[in-house]
Short mmCIF file of C-alpha atoms and ligand atoms in Angstrom, two decimals:
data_model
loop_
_atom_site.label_atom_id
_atom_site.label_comp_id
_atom_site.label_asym_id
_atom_site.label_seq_id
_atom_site.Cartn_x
_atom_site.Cartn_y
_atom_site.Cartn_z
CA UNK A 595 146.61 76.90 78.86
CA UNK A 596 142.74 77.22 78.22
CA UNK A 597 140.54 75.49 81.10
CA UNK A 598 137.26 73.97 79.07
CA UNK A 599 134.41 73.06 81.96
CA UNK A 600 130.63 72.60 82.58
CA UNK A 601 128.10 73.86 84.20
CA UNK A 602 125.16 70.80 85.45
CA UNK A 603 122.30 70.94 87.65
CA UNK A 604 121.20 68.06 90.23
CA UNK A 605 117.78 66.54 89.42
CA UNK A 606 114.75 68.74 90.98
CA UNK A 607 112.74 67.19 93.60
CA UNK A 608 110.81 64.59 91.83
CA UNK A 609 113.54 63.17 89.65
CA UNK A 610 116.74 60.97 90.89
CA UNK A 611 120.24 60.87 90.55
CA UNK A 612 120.23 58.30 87.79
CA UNK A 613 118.44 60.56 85.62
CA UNK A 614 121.73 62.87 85.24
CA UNK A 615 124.06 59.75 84.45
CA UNK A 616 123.62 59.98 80.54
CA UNK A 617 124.50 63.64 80.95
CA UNK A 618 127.08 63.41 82.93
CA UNK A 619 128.74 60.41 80.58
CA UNK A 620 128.40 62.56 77.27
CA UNK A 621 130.02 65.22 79.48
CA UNK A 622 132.86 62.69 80.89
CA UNK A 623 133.70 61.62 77.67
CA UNK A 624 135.12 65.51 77.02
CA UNK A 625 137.08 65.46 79.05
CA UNK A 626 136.95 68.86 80.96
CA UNK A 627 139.01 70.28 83.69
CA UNK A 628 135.96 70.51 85.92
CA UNK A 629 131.91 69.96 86.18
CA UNK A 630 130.29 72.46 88.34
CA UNK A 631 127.01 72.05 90.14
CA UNK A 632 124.60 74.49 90.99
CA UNK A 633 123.15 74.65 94.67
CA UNK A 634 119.95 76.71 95.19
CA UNK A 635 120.21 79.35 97.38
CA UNK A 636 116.83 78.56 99.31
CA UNK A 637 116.36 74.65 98.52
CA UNK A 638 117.60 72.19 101.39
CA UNK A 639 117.09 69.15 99.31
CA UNK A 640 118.59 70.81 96.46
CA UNK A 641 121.72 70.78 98.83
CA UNK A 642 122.08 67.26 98.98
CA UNK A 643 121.79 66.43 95.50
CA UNK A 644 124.13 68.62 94.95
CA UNK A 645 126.74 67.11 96.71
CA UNK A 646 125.72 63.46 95.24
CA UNK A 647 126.30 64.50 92.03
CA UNK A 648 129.63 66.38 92.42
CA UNK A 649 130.82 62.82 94.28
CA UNK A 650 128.98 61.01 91.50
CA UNK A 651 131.59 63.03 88.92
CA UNK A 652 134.33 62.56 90.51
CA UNK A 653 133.87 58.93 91.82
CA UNK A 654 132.28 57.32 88.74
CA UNK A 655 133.60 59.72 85.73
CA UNK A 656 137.09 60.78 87.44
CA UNK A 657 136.50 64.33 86.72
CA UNK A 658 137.33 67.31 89.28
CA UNK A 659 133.92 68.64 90.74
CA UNK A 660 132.84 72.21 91.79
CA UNK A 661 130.27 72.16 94.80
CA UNK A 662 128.32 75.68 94.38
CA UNK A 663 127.71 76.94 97.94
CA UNK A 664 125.50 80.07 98.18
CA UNK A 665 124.78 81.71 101.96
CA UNK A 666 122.19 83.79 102.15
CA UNK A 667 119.86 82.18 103.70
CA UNK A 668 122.27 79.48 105.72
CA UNK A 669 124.07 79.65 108.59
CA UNK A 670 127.70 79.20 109.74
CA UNK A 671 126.09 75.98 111.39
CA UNK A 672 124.96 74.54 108.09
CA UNK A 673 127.42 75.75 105.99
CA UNK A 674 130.42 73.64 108.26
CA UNK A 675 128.28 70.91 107.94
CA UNK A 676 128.32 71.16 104.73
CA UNK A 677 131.83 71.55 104.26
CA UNK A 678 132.57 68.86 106.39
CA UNK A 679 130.95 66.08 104.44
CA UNK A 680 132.35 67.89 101.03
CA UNK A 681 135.67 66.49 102.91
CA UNK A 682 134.38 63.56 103.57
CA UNK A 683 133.53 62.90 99.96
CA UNK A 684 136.93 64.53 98.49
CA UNK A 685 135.12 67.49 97.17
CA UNK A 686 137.81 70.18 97.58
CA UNK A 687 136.76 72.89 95.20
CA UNK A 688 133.73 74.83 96.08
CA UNK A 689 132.08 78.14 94.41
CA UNK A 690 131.21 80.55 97.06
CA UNK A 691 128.36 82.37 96.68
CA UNK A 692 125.98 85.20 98.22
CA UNK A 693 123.14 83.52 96.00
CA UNK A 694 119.88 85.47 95.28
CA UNK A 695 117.26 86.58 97.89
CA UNK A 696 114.23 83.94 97.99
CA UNK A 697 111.60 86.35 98.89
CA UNK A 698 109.51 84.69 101.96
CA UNK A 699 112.86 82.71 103.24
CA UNK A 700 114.64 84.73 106.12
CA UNK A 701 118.12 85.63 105.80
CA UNK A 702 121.33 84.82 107.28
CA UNK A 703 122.58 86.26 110.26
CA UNK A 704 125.83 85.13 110.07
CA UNK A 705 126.63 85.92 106.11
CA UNK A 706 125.12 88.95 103.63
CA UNK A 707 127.70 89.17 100.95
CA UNK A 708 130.06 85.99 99.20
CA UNK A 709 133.10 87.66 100.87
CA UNK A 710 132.29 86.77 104.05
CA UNK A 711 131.36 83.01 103.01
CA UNK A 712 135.00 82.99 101.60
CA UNK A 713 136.70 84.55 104.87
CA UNK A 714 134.84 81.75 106.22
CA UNK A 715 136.02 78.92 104.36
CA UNK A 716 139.43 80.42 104.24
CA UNK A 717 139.61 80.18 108.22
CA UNK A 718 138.11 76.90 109.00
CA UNK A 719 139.46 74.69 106.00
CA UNK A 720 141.96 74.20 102.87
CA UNK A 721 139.29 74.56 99.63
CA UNK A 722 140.28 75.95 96.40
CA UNK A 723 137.92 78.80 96.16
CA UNK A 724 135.93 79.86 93.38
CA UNK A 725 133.80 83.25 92.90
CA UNK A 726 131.29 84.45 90.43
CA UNK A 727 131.94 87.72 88.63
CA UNK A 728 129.92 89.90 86.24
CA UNK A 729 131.12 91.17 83.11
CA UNK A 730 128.16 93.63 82.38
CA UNK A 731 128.26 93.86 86.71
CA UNK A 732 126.16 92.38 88.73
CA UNK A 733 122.35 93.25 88.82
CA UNK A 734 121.99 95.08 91.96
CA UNK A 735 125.35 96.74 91.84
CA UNK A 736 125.26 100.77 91.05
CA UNK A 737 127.98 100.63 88.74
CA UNK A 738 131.12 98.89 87.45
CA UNK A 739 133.07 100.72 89.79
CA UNK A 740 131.46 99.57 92.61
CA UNK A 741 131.09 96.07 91.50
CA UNK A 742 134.55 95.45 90.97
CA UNK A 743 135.73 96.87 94.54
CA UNK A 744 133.18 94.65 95.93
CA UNK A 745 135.10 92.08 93.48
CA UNK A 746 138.49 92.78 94.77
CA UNK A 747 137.38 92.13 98.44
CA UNK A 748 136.56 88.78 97.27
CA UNK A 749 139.63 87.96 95.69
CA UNK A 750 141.46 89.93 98.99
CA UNK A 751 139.19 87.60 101.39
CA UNK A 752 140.84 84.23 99.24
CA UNK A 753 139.14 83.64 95.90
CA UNK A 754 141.56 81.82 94.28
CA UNK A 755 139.38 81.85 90.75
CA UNK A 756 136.87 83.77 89.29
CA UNK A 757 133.80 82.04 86.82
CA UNK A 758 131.58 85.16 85.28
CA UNK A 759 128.27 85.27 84.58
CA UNK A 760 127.19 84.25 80.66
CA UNK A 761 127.45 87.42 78.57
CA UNK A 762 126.82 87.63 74.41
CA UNK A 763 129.26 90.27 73.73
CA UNK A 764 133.36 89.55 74.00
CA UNK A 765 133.92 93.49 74.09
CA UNK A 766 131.93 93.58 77.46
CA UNK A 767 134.28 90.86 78.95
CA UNK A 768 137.57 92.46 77.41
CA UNK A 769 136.15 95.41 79.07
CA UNK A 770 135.65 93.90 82.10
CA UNK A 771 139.18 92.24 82.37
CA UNK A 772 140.76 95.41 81.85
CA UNK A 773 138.90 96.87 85.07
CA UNK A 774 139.96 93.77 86.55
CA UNK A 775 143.38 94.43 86.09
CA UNK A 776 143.52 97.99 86.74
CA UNK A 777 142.30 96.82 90.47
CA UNK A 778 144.96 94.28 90.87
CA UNK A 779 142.48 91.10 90.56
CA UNK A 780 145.21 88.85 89.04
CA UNK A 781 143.30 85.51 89.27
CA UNK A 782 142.34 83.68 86.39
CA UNK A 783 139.13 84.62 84.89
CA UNK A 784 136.54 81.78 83.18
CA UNK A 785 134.26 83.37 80.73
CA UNK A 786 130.61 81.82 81.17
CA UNK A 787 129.01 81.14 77.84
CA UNK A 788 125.71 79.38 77.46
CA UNK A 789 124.60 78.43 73.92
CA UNK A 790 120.82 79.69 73.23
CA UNK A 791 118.87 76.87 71.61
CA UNK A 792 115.61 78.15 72.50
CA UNK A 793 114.67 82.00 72.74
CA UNK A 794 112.00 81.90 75.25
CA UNK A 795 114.76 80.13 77.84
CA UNK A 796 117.32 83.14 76.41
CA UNK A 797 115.32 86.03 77.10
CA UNK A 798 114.43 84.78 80.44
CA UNK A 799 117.72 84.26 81.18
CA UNK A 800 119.21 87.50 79.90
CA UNK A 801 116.22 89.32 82.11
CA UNK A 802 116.92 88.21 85.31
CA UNK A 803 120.85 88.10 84.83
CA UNK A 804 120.83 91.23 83.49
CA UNK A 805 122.66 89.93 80.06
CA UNK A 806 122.50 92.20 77.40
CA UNK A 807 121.43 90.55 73.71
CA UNK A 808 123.47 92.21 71.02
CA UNK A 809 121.49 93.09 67.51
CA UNK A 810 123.28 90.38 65.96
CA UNK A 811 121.94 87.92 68.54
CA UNK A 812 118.02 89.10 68.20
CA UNK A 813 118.47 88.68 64.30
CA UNK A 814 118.80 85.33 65.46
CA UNK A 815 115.92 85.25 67.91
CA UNK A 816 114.04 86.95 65.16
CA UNK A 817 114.47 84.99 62.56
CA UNK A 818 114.70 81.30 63.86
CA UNK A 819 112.03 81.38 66.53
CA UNK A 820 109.89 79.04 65.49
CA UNK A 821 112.28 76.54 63.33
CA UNK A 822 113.94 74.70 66.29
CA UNK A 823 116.46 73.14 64.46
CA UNK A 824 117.94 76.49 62.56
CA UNK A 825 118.12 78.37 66.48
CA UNK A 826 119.88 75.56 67.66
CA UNK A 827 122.58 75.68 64.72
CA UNK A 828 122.53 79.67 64.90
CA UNK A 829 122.58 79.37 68.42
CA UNK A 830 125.47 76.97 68.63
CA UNK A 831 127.55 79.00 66.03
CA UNK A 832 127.32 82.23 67.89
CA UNK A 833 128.56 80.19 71.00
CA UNK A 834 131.34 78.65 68.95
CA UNK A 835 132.59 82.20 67.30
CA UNK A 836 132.69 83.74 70.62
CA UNK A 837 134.58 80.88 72.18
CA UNK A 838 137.15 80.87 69.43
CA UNK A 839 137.79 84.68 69.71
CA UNK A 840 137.99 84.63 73.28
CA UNK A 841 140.87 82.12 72.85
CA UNK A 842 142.29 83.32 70.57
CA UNK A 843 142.26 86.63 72.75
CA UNK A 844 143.77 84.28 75.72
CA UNK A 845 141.37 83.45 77.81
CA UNK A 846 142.18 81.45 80.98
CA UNK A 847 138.80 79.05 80.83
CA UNK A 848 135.74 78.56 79.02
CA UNK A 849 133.00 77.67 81.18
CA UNK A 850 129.59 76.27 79.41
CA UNK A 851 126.68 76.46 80.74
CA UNK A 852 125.09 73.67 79.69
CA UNK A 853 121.15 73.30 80.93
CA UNK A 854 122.08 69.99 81.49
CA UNK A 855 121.67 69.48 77.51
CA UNK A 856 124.63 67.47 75.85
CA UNK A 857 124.48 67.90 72.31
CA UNK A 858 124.81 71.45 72.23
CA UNK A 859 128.21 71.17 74.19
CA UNK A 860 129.26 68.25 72.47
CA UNK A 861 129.23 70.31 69.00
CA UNK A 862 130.48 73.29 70.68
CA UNK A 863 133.56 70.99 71.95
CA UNK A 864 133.83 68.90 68.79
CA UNK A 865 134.40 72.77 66.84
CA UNK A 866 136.95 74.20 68.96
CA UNK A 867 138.74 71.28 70.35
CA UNK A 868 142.29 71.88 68.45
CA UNK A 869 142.06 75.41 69.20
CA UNK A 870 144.67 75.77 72.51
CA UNK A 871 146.90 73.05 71.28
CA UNK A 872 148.49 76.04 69.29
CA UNK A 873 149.92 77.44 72.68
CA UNK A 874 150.32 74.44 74.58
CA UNK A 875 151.02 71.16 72.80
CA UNK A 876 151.78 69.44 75.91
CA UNK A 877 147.84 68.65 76.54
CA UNK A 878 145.09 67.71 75.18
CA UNK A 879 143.24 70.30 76.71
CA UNK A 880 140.01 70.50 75.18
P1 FAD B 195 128.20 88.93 95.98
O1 FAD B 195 129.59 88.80 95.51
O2 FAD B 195 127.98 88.95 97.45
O3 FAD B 195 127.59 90.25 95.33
C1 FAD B 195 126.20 90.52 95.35
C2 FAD B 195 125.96 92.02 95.20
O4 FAD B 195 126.35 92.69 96.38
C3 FAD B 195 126.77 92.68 94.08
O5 FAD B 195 125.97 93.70 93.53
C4 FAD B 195 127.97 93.28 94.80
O6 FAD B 195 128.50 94.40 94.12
C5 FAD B 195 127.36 93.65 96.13
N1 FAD B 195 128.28 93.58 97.26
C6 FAD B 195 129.23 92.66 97.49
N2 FAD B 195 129.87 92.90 98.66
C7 FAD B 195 129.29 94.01 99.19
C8 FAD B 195 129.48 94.76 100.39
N3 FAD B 195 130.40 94.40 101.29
N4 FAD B 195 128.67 95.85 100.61
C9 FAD B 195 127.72 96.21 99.72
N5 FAD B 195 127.51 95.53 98.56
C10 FAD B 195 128.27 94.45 98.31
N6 FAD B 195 122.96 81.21 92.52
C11 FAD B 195 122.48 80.17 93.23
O7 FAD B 195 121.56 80.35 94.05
N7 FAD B 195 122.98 78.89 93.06
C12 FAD B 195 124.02 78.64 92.21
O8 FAD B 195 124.44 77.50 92.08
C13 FAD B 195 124.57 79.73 91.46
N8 FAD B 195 125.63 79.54 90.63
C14 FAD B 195 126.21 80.63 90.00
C15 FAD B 195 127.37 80.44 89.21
C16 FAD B 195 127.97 81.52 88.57
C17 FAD B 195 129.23 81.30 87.77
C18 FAD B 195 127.40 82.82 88.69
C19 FAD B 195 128.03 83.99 87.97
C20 FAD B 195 126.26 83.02 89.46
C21 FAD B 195 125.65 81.94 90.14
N9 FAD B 195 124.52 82.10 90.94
C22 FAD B 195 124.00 81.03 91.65
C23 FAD B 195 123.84 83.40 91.03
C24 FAD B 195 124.35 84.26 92.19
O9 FAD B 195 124.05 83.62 93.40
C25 FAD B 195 123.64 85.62 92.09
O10 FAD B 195 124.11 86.33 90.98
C26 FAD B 195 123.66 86.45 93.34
O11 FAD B 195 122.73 87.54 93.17
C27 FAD B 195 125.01 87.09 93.68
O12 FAD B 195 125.88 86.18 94.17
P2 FAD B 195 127.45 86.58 94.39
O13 FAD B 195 128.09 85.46 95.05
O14 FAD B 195 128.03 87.07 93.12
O15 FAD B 195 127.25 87.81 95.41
#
């Protein structure tokens, strides 16, 4: 059975809660597995909004939340605090993360890679764990090779699922799940796809993830730059086609990354929503 989920952020610094409630109701009304919230990795108030809006989706719109958790620049201090009031709230599925290196903001003493935030969790309390992985491997990492060890210590230290990184071309992921299972990683795998609507936000993206943009994708850039409405339906498309192969090819979850914009989602789920009755009638999945 195919997981469908979201990705949201919490409101930046000088917006509120409420402003994410229309969001999060187009979202609800989905019904996905999960909603995922970001955390960032140097932002303390970030933290707490985080948490708000994981408890808001779960307490107001009944849907499981995922409370991103990134370590690099806490502390084993802060992060049981943290964990503690994600009890408190019911907010049992968190996605542990190294997080990137804020350049100015010291770093942790107690944790330099995800794998030891998971050994950490793992000891002190009973989360489902979530990991990030990267198809096309991560930016820093020499090569596959060494990415996926660094992977399988993750799953070894008590991932119990893995969400990748966005990625425009299925044959990298296939790829990549192939590795997986030559290592033994035999969690399930969500594939990360984020619709482009708007090419400056892609290329951005792509350059500091590290996602490569296939020929057919520039065409698009190329083409629809500066006609907003033909990007978004090119954009949306390409999203859709690689959703329904990946499917089709089995995948165990779609994850969208959504920018906290509905309507691309929305059409994205409104196109493929019939799609994994085919294998499992049981549930409306999607
Ligand atoms: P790790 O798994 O620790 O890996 C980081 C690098 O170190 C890799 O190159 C890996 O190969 C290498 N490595 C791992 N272990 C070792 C070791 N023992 N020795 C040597 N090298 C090692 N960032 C945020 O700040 N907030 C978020 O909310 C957020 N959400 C994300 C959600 C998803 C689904 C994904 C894919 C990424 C997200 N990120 C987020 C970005 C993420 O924090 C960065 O990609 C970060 O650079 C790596 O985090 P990680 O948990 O994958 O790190």
């Amino acid at each position: 059975m195919c997981s469908f989920s979201f990705e949201v952020f919490p409101p930046r610094r000088d917006e509120t809660i409420k402003n994410l409630d229309a969001i999060l109701e187009d979202l609800g009304r989905l019904s996905p597995n999960f909603i995922s919230v970001t955390f960032g990795a140097g932002d303390s108030i970030n933290s707490q909004n985080t948490l708000e809006v994981a408890s808001l989706i779960q307490e107001k719109y009944q849907i499981p939340s995922i409370v991103h958790l990134p370590c690099i620049h806490s502390s084993k201090e802060k992060i049981t605090a943290i964990l503690k009031e994600c009890k408190q709230r019911g907010l049992n599925k968190i996605l542990a993360l190294r997080g990137d290196v804020c350049e100015g903001l010291e770093k942790s003493k107690d944790f330099s890679y995800a794998n030891d935030l998971i050994s950490f969790i793992k000891k002190q309390e009973n989360f489902e764990i979530y990991a990030a992985c990267y198809p096309e491997k991560h930016s820093e990492a020499k090569n596959i090779i060494e990415d996926i060890h660094h992977l399988k210590n993750k799953v070894n230290a008590g991932t119990d699922k893995l969400i990748t990184q966005l990625f425009y071309d299925n044959e990298d992921f296939y790829a990549f799940k192939q590795n997986c299972a030559l290592s033994g990683i035999k969690v399930p795998i969500y594939a990360g796809i984020m619709p482009i609507t708007n090419k400056r936000q892609i290329l951005k993206i792509s350059q500091l993830c590290g996602a490569k943009i296939p020929t057919k994708f520039t065409k698009i850039l190329e083409k629809y730059e500066n006609n907003t409405l033909a990007l978004e339906d090119a954009g949306i498309a390409y999203a859709i086609d690689q959703i329904v192969d990946l499917i089709t090819s089995g995948v165990d979850g779609i994850h969208l990354y959504t920018m906290n914009k509905t309507k691309a989602a929305i059409r994205i789920y409104e196109a493929v929503k019939h799609l994994p009755k085919e294998e499992n009638e049981a549930k409306n999945v999607l």
